[in-house]
Short mmCIF file of C-alpha atoms in Angstrom, two decimals:
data_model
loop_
_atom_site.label_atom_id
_atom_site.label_comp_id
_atom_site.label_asym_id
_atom_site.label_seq_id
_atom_site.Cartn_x
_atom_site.Cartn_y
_atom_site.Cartn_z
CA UNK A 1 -18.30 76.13 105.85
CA UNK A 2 -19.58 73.23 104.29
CA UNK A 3 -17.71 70.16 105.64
CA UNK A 4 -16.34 67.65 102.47
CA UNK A 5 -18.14 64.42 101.63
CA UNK A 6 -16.12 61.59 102.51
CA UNK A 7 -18.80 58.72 101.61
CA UNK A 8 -18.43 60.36 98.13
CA UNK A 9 -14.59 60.21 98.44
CA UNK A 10 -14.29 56.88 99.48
CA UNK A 11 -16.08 55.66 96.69
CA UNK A 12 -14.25 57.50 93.94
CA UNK A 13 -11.53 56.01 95.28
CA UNK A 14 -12.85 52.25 95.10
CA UNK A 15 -13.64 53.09 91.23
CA UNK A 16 -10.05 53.65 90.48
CA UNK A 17 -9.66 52.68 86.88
CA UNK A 18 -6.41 50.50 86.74
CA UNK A 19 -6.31 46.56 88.00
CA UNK A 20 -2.91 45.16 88.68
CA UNK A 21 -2.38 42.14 86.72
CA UNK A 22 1.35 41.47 87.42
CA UNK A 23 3.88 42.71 89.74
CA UNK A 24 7.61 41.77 90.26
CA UNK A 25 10.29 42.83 92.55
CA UNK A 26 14.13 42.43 93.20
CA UNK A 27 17.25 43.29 93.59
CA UNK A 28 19.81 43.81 89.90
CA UNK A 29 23.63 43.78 89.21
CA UNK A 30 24.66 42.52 92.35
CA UNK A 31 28.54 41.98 92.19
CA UNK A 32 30.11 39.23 93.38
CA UNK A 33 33.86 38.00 93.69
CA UNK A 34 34.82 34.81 94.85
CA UNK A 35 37.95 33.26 95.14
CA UNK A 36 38.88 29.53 96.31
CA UNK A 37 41.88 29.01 97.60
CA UNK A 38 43.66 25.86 96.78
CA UNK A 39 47.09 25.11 97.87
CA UNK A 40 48.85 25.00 94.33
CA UNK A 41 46.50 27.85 93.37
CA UNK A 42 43.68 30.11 93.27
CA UNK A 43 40.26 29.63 91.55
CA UNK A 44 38.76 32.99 90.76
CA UNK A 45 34.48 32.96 89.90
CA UNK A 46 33.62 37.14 89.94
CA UNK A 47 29.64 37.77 88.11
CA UNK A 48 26.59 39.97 88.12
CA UNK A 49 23.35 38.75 90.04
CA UNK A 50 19.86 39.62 89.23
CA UNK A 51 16.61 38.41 91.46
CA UNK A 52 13.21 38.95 90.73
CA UNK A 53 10.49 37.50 93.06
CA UNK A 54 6.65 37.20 92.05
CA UNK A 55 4.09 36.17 94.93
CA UNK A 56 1.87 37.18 97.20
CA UNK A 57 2.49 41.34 97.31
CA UNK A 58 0.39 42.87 95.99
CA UNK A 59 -0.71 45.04 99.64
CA UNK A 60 2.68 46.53 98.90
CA UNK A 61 1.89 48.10 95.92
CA UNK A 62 -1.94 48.65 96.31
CA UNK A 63 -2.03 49.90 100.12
CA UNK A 64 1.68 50.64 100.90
CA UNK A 65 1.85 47.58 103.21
CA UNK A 66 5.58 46.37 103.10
CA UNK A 67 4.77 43.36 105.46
CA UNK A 68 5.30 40.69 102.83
CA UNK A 69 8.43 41.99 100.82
CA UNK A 70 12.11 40.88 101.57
CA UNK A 71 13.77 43.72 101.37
CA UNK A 72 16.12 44.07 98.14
CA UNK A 73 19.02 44.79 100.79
CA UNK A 74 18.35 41.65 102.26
CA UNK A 75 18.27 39.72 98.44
CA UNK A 76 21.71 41.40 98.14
CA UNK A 77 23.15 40.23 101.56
CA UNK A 78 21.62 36.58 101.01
CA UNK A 79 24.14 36.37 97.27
CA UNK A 80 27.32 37.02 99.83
CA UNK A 81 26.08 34.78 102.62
CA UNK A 82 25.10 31.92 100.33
CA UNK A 83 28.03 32.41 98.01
CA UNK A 84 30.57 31.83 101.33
CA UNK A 85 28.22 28.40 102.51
CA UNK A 86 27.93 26.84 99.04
CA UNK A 87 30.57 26.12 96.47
CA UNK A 88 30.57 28.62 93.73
CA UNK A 89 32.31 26.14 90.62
CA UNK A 90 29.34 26.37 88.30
CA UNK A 91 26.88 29.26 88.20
CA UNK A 92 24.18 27.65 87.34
CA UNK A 93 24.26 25.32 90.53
CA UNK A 94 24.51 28.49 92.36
CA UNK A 95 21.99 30.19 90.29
CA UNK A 96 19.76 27.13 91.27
CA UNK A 97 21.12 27.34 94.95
CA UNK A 98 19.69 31.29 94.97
CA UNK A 99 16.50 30.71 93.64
CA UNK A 100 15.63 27.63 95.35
CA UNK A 101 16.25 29.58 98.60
CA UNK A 102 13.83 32.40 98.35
CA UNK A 103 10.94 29.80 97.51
CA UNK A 104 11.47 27.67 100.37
CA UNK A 105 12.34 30.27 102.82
CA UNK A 106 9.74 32.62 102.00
CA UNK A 107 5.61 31.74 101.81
CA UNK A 108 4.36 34.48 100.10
CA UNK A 109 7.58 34.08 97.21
CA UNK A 110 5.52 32.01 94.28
CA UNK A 111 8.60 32.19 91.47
CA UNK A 112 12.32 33.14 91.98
CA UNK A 113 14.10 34.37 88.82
CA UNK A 114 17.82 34.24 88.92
CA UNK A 115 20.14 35.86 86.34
CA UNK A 116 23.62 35.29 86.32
CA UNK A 117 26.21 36.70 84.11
CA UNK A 118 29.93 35.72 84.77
CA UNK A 119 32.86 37.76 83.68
CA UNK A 120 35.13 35.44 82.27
CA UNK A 121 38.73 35.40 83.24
CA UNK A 122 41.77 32.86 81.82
CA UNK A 123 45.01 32.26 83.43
CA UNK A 124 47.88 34.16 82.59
CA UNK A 125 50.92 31.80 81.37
CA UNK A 126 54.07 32.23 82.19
CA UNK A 127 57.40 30.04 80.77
CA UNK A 128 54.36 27.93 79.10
CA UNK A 129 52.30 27.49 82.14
CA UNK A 130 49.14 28.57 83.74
CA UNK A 131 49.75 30.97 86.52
CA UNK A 132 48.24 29.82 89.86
CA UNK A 133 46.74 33.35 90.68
CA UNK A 134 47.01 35.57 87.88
CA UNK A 135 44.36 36.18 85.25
CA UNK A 136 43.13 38.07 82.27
CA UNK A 137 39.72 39.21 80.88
CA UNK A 138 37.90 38.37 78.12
CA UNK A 139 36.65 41.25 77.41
CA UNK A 140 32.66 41.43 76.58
CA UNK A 141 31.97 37.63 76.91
CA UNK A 142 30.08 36.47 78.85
CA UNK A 143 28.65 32.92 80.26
CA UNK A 144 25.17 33.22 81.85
CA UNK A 145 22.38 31.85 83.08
CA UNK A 146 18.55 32.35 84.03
CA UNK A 147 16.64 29.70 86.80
CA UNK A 148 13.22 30.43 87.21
CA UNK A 149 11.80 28.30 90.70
CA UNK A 150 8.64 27.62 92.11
CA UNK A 151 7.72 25.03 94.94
CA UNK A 152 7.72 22.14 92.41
CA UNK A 153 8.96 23.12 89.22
CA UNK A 154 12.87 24.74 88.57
CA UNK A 155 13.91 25.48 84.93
CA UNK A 156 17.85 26.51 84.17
CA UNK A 157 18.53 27.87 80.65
CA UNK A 158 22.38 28.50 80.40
CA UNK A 159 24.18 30.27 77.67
CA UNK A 160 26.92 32.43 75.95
CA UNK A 161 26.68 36.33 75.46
CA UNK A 162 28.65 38.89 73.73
CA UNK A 163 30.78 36.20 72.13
CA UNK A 164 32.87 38.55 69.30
CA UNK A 165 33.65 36.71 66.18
CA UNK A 166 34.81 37.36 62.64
CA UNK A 167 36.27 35.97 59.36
CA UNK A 168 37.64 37.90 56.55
CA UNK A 169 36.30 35.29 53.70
CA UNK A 170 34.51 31.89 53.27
CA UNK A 171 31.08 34.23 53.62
CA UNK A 172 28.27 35.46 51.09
CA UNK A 173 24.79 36.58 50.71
CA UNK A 174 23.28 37.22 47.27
CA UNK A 175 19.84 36.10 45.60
CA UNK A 176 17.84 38.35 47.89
CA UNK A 177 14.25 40.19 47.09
CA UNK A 178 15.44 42.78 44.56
CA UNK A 179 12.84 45.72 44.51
CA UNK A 180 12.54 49.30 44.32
CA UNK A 181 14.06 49.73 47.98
CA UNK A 182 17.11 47.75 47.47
CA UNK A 183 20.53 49.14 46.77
CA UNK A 184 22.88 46.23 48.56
CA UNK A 185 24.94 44.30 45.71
CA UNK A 186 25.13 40.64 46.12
CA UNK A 187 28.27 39.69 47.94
CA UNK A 188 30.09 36.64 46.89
CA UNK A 189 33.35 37.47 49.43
CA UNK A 190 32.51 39.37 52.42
CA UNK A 191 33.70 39.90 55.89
CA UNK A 192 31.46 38.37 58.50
CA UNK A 193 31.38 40.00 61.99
CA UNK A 194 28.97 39.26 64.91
CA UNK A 195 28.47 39.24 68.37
CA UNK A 196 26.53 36.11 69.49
CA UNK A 197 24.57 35.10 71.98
CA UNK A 198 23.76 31.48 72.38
CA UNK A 199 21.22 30.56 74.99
CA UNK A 200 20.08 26.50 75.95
CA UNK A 201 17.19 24.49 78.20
CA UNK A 202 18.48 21.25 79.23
CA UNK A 203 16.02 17.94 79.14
CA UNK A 204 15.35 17.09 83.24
CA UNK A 205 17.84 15.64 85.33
CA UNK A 206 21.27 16.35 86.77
CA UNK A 207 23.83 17.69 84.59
CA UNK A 208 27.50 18.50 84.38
CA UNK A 209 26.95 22.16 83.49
CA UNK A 210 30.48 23.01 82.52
CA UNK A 211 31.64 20.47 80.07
CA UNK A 212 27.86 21.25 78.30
CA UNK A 213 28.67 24.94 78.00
CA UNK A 214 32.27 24.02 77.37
CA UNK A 215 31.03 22.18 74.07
CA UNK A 216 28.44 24.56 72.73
CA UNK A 217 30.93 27.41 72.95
CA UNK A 218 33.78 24.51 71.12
CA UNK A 219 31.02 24.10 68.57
CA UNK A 220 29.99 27.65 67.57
CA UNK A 221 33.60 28.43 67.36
CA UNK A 222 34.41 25.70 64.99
CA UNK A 223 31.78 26.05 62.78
CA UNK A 224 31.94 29.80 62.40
CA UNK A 225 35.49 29.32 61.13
CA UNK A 226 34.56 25.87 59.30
CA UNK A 227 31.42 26.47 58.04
CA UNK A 228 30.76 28.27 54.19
CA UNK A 229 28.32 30.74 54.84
CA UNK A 230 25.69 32.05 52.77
CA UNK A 231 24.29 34.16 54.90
CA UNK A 232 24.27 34.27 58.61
CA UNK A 233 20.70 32.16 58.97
CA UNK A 234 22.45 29.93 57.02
CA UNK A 235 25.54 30.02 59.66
CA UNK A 236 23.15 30.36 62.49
CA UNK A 237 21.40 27.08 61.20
CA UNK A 238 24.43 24.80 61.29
CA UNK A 239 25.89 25.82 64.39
CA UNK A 240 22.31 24.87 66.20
CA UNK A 241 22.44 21.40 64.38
CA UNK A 242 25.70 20.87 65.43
CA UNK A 243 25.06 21.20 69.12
CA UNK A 244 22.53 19.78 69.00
CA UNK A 245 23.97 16.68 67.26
CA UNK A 246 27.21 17.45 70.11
CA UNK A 247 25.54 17.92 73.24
CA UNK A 248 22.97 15.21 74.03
CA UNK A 249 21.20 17.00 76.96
CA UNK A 250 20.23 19.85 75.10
CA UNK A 251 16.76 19.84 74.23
CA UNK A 252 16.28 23.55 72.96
CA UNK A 253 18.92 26.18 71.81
CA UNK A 254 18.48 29.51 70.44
CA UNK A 255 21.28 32.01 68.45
CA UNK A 256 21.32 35.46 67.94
CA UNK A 257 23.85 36.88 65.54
CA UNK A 258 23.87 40.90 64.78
CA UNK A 259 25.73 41.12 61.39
CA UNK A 260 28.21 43.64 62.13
CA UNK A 261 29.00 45.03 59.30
CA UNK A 262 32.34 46.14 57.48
CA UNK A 263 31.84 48.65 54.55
CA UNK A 264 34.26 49.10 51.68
CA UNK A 265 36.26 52.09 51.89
CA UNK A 266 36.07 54.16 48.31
CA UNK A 267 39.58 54.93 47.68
CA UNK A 268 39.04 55.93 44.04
CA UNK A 269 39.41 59.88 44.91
CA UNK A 270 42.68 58.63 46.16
CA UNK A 271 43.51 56.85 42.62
CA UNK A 272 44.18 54.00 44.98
CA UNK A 273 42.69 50.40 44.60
CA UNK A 274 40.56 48.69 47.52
CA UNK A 275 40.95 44.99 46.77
CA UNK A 276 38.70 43.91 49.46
CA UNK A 277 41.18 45.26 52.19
CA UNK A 278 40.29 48.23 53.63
CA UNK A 279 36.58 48.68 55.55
CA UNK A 280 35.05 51.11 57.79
CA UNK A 281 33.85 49.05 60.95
CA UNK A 282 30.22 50.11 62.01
CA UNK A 283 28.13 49.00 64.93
CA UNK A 284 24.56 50.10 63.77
CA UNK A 285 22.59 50.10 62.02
CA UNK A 286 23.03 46.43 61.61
CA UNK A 287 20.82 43.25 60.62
CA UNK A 288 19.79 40.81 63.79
CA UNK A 289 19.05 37.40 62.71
CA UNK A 290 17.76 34.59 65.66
CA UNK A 291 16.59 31.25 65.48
CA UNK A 292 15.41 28.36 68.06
CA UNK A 293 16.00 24.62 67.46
CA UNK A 294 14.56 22.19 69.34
CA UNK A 295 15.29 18.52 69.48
CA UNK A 296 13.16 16.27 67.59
#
């Protein structure tokens, strides 16, 4: 029996057609509760962590060598331990706190990425006033934020997701591209629902990180409700002006609205007028509109 050729082996091996060009690791939705507590009451912080380390590991994935990688347990354990040694008030100190960690601990880590998203909880009142320990949610909001770190460089972009808002007039879109595909009417009174996500880079320097997200959320609140819309770029526009003009440190912001939209309900068959009261709430398809302003 003719014995296998392992010269030839080898070298079909070595011509393997793919070349790794990037590879990533980490550890996602990490859960984390913390509460402070004060003597007149308690301060409750409870978000989702996400790490993703690039460097030096590519052994790992080429030869099965695991002798560079932090485990992903160990990423996990590291949230908990650093979370009771460092003050959780703002996440994106601690966010800052995580990444930093990983590049100065570890040789072979070349960028930590750290993702926070905070569930957001409010005090309950009772007889007018804030309860010291009690709480309720709000729901899908969110406040989060991404630091990316390296040995000299460390960028935080903060922001708002999920933030539900609508108004039931004051909104319009008409003048359009009228074609052969188009079948929308203009709308000179319409409902205007979204879901926004509002995401900002800070100039360099130290920051107070909650009165900045504080005021952006103030300001696309206010000018939602203010603001005569006609259309939501148009919406989308203002609100990035007006933080910009608001919030001094901010050097770049970007807003996503999804136009959630509200159909008329045809009550004719029911010999029953709809005077711009009765819609059927959908959540797709729908229209997503961005845009990015950056300080002059």
């Amino acid at each position: 029996m003719t014995s296998p050729d392992r010269s030839a082996t080898t070298v079909q091996q070595e011509r393997r057609p793919g070349v790794m060009v990037y590879d990533s690791y980490g550890k996602s939705r990490v859960r984390l509760t913390k509460v402070n507590r004060h003597k007149d009451r308690h301060d409750l912080k409870e978000m989702i962590v996400d790490i993703q380390l690039e460097g030096d590991f590519s052994v790992a994935f080429t030869e099965g060598d695991n002798g560079p990688l932090v485990a992903t347990d160990s990423m996990k354990n590291t949230v908990y331990v650093l979370a009771k040694q460092n003050p959780v008030d703002s996440i994106e100190e601690f966010a800052m706190t995580l990444a930093q960690h990983f590049v100065k601990t570890y040789k072979q880590v070349e960028s930590a990425t750290v993702h926070i998203a905070e569930e957001l909880w409010h005090r309950i009142e009772v007889d007018g006033k804030p309860h010291p320990h009690s709480f309720y949610g709000a729901n899908d909001e969110k406040h989060v934020v991404e630091v990316v770190a390296t040995a000299d460089s460390l960028e935080v972009e903060s922001g708002i997701q999920g933030l539900k808002l609508v108004k039931t007039t004051d909104s319009e879109f008409s003048g359009f591209v009228r074609d052969k595909f188009t079948t929308l009417p203009d709308a000179t009174d319409r409902i205007f629902g979204t879901s926004a996500d509002v995401s900002w880079l800070l100039e360099s320097g130290k920051h107070d990180f909650h009165s900045i997200y504080t005021t952006v959320r103030k300001v696309v609140l206010e000018t939602f409700a203010t603001h005569h819309s006609l259309g939501v770029q148009h919406t989308i526009h203002e609100i990035g002006q007006n933080a910009l003009a608001k919030a001094a440190a901010i050097r770049e912001i970007t807003i996503t609205m999804p136009n959630e939209h509200r159909i008329l309900f045809n009550l004719k068959p029911f010999e029953l007028d709809n005077n711009n009261e009765i819609f059927v709430a959908t959540d797709e398809p729908y229209g997503l509109i961005s845009a990015t302003l950056r300080r002059e």
